[in-house]
Tab-separated table of N, CA and C in Angstrom:
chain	number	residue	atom	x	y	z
A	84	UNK	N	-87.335	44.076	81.142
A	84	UNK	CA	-86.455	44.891	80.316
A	84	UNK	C	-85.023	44.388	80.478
A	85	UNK	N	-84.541	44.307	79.428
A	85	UNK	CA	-83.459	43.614	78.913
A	85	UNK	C	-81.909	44.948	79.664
A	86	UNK	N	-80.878	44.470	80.452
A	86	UNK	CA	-79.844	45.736	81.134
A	86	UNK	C	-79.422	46.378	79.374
A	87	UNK	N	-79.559	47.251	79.192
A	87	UNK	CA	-79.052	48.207	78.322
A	87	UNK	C	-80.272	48.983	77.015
A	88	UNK	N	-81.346	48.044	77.269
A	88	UNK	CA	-82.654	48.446	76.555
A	88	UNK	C	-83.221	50.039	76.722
A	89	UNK	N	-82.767	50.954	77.868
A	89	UNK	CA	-83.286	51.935	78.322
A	89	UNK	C	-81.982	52.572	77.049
A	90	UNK	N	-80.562	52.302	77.829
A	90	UNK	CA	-79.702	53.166	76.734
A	90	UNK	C	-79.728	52.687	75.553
A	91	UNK	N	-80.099	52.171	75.070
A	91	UNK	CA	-80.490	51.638	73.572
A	91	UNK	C	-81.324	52.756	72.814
A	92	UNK	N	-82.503	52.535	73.234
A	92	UNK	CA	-83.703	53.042	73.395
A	92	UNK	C	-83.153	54.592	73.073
A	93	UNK	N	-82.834	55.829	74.247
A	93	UNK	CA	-82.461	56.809	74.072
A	93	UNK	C	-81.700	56.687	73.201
A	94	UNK	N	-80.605	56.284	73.001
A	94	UNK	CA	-79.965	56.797	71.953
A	94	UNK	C	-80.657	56.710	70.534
A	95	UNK	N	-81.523	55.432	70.316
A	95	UNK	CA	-82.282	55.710	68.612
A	95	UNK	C	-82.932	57.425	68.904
A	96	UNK	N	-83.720	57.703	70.254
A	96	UNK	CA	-84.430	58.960	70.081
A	96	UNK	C	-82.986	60.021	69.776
A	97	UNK	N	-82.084	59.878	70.568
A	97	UNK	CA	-80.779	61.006	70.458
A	97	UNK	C	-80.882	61.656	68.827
A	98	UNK	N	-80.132	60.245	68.269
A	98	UNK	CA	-80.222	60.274	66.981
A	98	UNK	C	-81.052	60.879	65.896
A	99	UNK	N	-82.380	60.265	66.225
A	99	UNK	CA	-84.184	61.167	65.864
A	99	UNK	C	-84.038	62.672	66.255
A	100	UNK	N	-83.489	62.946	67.100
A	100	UNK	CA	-83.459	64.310	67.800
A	100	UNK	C	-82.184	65.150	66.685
A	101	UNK	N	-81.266	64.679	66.409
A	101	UNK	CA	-80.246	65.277	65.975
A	101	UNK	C	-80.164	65.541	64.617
A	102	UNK	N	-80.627	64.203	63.845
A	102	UNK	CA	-80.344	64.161	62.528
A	102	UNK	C	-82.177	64.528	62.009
A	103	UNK	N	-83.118	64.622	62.434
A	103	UNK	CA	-84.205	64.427	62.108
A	103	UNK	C	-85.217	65.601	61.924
A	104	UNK	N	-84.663	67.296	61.156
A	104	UNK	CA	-84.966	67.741	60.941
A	104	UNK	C	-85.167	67.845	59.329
A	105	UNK	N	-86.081	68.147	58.848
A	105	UNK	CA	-86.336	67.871	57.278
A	105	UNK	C	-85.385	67.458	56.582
A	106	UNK	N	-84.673	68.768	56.452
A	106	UNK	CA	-83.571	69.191	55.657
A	106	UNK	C	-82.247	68.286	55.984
A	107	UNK	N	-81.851	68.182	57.222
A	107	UNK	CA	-80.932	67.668	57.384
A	107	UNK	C	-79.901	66.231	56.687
A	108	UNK	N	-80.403	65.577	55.822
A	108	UNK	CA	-80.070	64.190	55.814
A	108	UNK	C	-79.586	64.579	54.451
A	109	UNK	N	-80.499	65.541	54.111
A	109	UNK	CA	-80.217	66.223	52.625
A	109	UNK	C	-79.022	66.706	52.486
A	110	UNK	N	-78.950	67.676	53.520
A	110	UNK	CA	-77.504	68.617	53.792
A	110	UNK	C	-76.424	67.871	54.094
A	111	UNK	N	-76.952	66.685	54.701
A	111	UNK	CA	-75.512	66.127	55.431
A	111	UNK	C	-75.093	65.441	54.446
A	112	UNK	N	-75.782	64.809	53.344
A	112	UNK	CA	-75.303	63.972	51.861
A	112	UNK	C	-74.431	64.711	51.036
A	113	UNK	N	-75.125	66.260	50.781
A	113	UNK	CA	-74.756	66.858	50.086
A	113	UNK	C	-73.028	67.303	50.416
A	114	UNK	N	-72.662	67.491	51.757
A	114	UNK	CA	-71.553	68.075	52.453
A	114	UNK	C	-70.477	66.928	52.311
A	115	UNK	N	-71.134	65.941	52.473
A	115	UNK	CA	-70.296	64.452	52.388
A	115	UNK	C	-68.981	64.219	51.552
A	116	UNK	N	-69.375	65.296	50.313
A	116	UNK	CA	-68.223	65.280	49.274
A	116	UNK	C	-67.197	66.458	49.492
A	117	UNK	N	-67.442	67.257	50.477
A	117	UNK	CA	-66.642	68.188	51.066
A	117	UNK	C	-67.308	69.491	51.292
A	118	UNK	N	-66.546	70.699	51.496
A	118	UNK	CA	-67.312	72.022	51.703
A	118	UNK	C	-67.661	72.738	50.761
A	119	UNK	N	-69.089	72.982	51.104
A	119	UNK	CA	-69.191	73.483	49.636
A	119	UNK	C	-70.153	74.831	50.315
A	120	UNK	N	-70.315	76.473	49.608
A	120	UNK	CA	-70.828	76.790	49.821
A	120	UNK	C	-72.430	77.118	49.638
A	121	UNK	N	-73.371	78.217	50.341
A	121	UNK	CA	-74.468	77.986	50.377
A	121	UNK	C	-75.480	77.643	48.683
A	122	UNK	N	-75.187	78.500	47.928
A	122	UNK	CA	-76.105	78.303	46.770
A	122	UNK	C	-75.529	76.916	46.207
A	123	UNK	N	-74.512	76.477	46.642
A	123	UNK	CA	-73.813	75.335	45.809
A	123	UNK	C	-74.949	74.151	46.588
A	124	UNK	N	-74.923	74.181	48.000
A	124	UNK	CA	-75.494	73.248	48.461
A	124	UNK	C	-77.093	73.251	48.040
A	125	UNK	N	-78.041	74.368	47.972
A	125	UNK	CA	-79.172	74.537	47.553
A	125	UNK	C	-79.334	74.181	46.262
A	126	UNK	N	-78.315	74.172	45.300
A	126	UNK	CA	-78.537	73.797	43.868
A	126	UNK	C	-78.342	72.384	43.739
A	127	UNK	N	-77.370	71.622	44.802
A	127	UNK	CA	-77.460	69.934	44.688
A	127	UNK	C	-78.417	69.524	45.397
A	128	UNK	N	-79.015	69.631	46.000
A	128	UNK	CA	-80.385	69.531	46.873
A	128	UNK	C	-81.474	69.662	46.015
A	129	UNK	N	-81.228	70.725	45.147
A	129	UNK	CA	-82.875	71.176	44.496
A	129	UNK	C	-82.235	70.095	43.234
A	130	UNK	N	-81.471	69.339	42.755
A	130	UNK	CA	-80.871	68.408	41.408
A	130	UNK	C	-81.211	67.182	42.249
A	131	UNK	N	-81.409	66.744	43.263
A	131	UNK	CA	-81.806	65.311	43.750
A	131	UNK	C	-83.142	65.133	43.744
A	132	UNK	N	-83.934	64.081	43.274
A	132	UNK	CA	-84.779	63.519	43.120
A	132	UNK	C	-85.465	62.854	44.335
A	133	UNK	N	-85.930	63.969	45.648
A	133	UNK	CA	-86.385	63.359	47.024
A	133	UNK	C	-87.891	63.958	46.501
A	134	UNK	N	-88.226	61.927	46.673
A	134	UNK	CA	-89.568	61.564	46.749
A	134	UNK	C	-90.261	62.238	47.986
A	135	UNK	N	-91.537	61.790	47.833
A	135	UNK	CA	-92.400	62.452	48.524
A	135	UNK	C	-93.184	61.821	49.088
A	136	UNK	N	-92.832	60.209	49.519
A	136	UNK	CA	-93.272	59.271	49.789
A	136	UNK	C	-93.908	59.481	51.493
A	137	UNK	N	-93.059	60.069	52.277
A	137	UNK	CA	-93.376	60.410	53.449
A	137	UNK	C	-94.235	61.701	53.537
A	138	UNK	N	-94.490	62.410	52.425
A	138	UNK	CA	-95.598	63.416	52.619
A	138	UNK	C	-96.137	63.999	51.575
A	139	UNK	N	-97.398	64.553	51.672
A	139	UNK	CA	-98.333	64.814	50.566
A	139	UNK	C	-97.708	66.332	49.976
A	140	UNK	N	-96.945	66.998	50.889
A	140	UNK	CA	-96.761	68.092	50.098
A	140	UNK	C	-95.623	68.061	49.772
A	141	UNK	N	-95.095	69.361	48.854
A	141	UNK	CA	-93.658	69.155	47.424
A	141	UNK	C	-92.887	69.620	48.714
A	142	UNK	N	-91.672	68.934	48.488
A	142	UNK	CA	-90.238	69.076	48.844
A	142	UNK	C	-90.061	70.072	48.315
A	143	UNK	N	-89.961	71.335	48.401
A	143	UNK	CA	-88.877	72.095	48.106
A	143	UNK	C	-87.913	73.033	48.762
A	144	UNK	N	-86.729	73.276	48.653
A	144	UNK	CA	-85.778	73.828	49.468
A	144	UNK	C	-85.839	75.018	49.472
A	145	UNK	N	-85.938	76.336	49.755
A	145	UNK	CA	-86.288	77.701	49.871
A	145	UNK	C	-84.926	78.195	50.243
A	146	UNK	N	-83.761	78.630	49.933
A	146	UNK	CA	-82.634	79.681	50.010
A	146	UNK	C	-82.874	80.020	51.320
A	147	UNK	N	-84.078	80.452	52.055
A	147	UNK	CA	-84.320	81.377	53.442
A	147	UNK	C	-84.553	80.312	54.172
A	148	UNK	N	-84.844	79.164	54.039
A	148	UNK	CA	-85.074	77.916	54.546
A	148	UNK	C	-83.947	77.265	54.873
A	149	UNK	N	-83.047	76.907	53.975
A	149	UNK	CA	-81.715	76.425	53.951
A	149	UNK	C	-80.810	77.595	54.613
A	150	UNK	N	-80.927	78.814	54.461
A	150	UNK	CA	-79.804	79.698	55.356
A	150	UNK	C	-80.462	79.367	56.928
A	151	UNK	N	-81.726	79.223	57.269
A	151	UNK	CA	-81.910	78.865	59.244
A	151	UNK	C	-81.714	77.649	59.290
A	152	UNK	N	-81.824	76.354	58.295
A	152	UNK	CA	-81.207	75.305	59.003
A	152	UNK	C	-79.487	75.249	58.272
A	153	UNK	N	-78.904	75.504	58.126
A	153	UNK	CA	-77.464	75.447	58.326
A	153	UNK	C	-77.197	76.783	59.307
A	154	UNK	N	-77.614	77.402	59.794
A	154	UNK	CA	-77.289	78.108	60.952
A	154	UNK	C	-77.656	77.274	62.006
A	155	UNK	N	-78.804	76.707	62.031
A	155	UNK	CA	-79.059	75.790	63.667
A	155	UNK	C	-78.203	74.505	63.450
A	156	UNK	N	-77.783	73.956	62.304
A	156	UNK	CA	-77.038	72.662	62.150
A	156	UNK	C	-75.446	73.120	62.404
A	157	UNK	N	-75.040	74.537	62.324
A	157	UNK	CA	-74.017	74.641	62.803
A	157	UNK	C	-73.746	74.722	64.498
A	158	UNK	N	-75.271	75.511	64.770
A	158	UNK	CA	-74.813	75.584	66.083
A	158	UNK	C	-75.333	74.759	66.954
A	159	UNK	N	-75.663	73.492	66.590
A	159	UNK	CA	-75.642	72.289	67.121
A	159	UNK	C	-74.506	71.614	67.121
A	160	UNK	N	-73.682	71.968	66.213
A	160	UNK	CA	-72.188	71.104	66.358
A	160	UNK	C	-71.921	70.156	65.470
A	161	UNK	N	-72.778	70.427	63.664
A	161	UNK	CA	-72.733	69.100	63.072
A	161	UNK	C	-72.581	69.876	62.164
A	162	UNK	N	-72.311	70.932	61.816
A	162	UNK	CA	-71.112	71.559	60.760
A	162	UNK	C	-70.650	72.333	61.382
A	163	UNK	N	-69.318	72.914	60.854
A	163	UNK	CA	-68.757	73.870	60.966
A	163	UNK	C	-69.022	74.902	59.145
A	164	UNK	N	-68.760	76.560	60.189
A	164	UNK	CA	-69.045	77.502	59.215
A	164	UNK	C	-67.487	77.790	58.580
A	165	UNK	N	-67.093	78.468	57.682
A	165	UNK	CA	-65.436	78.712	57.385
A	165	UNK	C	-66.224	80.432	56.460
A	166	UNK	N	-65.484	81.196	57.472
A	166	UNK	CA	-65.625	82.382	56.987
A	166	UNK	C	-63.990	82.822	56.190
A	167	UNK	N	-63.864	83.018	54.772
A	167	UNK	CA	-62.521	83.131	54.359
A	167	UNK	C	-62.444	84.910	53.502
A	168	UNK	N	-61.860	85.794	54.472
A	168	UNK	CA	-61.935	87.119	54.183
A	168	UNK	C	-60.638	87.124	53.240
A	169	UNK	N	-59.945	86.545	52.421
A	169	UNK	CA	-58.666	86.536	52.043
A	169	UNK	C	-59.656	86.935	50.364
A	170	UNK	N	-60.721	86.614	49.663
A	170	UNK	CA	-61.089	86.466	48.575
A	170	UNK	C	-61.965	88.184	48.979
A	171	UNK	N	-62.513	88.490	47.535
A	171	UNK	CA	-63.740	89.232	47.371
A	171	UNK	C	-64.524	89.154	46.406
A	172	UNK	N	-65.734	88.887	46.600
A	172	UNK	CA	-66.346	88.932	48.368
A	172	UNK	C	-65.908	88.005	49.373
A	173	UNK	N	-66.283	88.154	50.271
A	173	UNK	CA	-65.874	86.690	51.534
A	173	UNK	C	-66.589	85.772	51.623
A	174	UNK	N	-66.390	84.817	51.516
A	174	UNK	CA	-67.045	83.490	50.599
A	174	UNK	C	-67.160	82.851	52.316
A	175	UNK	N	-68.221	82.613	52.327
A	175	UNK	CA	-68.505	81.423	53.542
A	175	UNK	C	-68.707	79.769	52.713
A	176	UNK	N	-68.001	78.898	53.557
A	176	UNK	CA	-68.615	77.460	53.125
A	176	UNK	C	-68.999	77.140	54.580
A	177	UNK	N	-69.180	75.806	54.183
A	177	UNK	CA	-70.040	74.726	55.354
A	177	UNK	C	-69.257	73.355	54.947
A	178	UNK	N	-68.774	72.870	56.047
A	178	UNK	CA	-68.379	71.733	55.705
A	178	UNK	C	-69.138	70.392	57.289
A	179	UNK	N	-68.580	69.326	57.039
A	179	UNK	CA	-69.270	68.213	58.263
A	179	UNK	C	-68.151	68.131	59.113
A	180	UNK	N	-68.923	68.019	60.235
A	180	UNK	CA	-67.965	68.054	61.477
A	180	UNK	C	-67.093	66.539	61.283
A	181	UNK	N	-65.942	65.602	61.283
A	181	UNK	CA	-65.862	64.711	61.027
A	181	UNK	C	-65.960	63.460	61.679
A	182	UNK	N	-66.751	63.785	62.592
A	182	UNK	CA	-67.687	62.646	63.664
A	182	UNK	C	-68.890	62.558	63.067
A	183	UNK	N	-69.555	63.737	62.351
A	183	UNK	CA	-70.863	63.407	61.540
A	183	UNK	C	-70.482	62.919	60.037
A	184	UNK	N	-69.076	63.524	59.598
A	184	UNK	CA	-69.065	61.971	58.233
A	184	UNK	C	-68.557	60.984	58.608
A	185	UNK	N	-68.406	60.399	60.317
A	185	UNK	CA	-68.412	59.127	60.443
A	185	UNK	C	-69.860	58.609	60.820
A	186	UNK	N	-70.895	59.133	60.967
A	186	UNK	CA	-72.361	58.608	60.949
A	186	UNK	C	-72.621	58.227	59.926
A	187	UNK	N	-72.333	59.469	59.098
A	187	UNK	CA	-72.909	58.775	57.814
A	187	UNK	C	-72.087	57.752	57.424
A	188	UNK	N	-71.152	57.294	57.218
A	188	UNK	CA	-70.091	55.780	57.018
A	188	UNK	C	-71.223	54.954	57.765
A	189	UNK	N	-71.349	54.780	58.572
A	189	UNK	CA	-71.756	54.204	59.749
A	189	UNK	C	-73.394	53.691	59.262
A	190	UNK	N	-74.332	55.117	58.416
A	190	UNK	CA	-75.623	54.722	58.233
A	190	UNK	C	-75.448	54.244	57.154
A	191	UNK	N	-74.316	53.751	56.293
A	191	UNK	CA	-74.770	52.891	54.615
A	191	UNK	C	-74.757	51.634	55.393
A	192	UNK	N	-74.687	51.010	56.426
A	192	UNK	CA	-75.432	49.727	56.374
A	192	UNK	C	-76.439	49.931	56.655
A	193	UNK	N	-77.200	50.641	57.774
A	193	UNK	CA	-78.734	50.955	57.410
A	193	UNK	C	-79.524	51.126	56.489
A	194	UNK	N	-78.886	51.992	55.531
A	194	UNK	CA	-79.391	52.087	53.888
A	194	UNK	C	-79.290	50.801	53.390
A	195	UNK	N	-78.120	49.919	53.500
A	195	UNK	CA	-78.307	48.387	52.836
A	195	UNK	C	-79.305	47.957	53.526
A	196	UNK	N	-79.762	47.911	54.898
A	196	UNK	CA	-80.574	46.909	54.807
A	196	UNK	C	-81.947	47.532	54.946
A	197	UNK	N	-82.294	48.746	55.081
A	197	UNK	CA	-83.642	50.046	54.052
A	197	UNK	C	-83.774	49.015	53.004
A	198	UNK	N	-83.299	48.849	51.877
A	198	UNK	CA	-82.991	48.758	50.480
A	198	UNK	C	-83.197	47.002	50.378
A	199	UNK	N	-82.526	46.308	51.297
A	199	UNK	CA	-83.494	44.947	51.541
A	199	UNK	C	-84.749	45.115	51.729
A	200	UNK	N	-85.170	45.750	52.472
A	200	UNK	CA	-86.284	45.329	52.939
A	200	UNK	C	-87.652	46.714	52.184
A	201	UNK	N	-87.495	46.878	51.131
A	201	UNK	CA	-88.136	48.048	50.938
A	201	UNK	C	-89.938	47.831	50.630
A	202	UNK	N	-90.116	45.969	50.897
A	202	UNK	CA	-92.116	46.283	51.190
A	202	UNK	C	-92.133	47.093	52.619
A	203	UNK	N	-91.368	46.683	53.545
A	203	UNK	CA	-92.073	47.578	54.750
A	203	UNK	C	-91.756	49.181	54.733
A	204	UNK	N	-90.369	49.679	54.478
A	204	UNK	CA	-90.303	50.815	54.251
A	204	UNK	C	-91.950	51.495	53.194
A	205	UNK	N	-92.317	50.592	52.105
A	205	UNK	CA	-93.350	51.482	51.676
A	205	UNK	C	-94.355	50.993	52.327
A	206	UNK	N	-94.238	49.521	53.233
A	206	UNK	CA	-95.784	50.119	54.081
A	206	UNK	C	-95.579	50.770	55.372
A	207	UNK	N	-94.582	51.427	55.390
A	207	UNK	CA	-94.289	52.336	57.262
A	207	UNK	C	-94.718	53.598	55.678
A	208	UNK	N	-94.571	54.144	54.541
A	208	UNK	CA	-94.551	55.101	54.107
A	208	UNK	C	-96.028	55.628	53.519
A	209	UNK	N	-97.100	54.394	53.227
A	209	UNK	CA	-98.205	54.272	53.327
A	209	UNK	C	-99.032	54.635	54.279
A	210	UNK	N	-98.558	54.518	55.500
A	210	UNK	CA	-99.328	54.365	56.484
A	210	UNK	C	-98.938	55.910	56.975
A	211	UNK	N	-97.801	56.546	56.828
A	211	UNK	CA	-97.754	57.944	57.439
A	211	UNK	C	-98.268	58.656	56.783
A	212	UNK	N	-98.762	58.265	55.064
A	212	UNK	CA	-99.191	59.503	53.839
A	212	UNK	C	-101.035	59.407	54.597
A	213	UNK	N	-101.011	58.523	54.838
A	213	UNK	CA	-103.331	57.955	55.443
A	213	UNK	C	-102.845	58.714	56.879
A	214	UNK	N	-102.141	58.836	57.642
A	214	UNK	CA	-102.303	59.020	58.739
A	214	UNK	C	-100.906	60.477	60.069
A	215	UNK	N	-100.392	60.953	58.882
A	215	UNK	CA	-99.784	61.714	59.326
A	215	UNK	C	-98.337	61.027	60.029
A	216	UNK	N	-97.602	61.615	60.757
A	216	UNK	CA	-96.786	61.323	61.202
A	216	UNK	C	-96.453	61.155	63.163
A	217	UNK	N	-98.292	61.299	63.367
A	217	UNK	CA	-97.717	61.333	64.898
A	217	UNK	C	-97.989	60.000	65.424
A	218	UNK	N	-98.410	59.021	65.266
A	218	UNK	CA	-97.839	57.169	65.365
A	218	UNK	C	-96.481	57.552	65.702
A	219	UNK	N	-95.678	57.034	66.698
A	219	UNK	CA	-94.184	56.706	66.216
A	219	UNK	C	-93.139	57.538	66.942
A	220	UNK	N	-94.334	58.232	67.827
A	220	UNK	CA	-93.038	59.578	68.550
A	220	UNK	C	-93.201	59.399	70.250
A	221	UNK	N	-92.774	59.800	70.705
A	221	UNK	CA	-92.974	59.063	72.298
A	221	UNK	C	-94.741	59.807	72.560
A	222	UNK	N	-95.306	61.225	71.625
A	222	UNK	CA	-96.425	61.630	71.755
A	222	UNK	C	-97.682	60.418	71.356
A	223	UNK	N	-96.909	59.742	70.637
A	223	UNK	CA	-97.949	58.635	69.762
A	223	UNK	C	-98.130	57.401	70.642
A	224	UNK	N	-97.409	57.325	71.529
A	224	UNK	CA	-97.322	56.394	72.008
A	224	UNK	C	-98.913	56.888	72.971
A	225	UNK	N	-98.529	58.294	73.765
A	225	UNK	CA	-99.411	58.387	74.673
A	225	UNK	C	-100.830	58.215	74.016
A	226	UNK	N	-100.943	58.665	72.242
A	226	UNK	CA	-102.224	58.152	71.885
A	226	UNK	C	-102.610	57.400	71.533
A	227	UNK	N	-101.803	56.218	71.323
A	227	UNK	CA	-102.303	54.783	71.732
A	227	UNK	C	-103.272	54.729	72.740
A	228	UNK	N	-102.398	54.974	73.458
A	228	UNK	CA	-103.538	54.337	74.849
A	228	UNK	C	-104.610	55.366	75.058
A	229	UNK	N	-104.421	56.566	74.750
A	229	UNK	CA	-106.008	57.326	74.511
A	229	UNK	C	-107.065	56.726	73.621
A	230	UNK	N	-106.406	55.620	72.645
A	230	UNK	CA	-107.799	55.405	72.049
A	230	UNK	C	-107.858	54.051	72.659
A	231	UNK	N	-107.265	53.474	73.294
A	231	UNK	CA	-107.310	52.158	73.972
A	231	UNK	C	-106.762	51.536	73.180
A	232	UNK	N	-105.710	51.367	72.315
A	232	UNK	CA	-105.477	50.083	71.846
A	232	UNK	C	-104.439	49.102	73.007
A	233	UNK	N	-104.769	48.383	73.039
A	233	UNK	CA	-103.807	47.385	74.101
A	233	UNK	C	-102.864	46.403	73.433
A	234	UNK	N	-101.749	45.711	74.033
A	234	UNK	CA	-100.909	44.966	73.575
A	234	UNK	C	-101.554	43.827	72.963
A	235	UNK	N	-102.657	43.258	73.498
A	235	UNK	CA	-103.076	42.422	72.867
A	235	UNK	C	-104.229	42.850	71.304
A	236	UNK	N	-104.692	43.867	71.433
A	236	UNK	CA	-105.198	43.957	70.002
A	236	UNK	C	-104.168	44.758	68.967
A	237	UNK	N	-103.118	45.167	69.513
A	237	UNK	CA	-102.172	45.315	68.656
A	237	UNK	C	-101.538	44.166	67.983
A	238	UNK	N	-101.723	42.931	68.341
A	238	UNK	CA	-101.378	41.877	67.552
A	238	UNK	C	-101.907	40.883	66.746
A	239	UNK	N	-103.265	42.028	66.965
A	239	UNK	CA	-104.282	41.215	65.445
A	239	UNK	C	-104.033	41.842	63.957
């Protein structure tokens, strides 16, 4: 093992851990253009065209769905809430913390090179629609080796 491969390593999971709840990537696009509040964000979300390539069932965003994850995405620290009692009614928005719209800056070269390379993206997207999604998680790893595959027949 290569000195920095361990912190390497954690941090892709950090990342998986943080940004890698359904909804999230959605929300964080949508916020990108500034604060906007809740039905505003549910109505540009439900106007984007997210394929379904990674799973057999429909995307759709649920109002009661989107109010618990922008409550846990706030209180994780990757939005902030803005409660403004000066109007009536009192209008809440959501805006991005601005360390998370420097991720996203940060992930359009990932998206460029997604977008190079998009036979493997649809065969990593193939292979999760035949086989679910648990390949690929430190759990998948352990079932590798429950069914025996070894390093060497992994490279046939």
């Amino acid at each position: 093992m290569k000195v920095g491969d361990e912190r390497f390593l954690r941090g892709l999971y950090d990342l998986k851990y943080l940004f890698g709840d359904k909804w999230a990537p959605a929300i964080l696009v949508t916020l990108s253009g500034g604060p906007m509040r809740r039905k505003e964000i549910l109505s540009t979300i439900s106007s984007y065209s997210i394929g379904e390539e990674w799973s057999d069932k429909h995307a759709v965003l649920h109002d009661s769905i989107l109010a618990r994850t922008l409550k846990k995405m706030t209180e994780e620290g990757l939005l902030t809430r803005i409660r403004c009692t000066k109007t009536f009614p009192v209008t809440v928005t959501y805006e991005l913390k601005p360390e998370v719209l420097e991720f996203l800056t940060q992930a359009e070269t990932l998206v460029a090179w997604a977008d190079e390379h998009q036979e493997l993206i649809a065969q990593a997207q193939a292979y999760s629609r035949r086989n679910g999604d648990e390949i690929g998680t430190l759990t998948g790893v352990a079932e590798l080796d429950e069914i025996g595959l070894t390093d060497d027949e992994d490279d046939e």
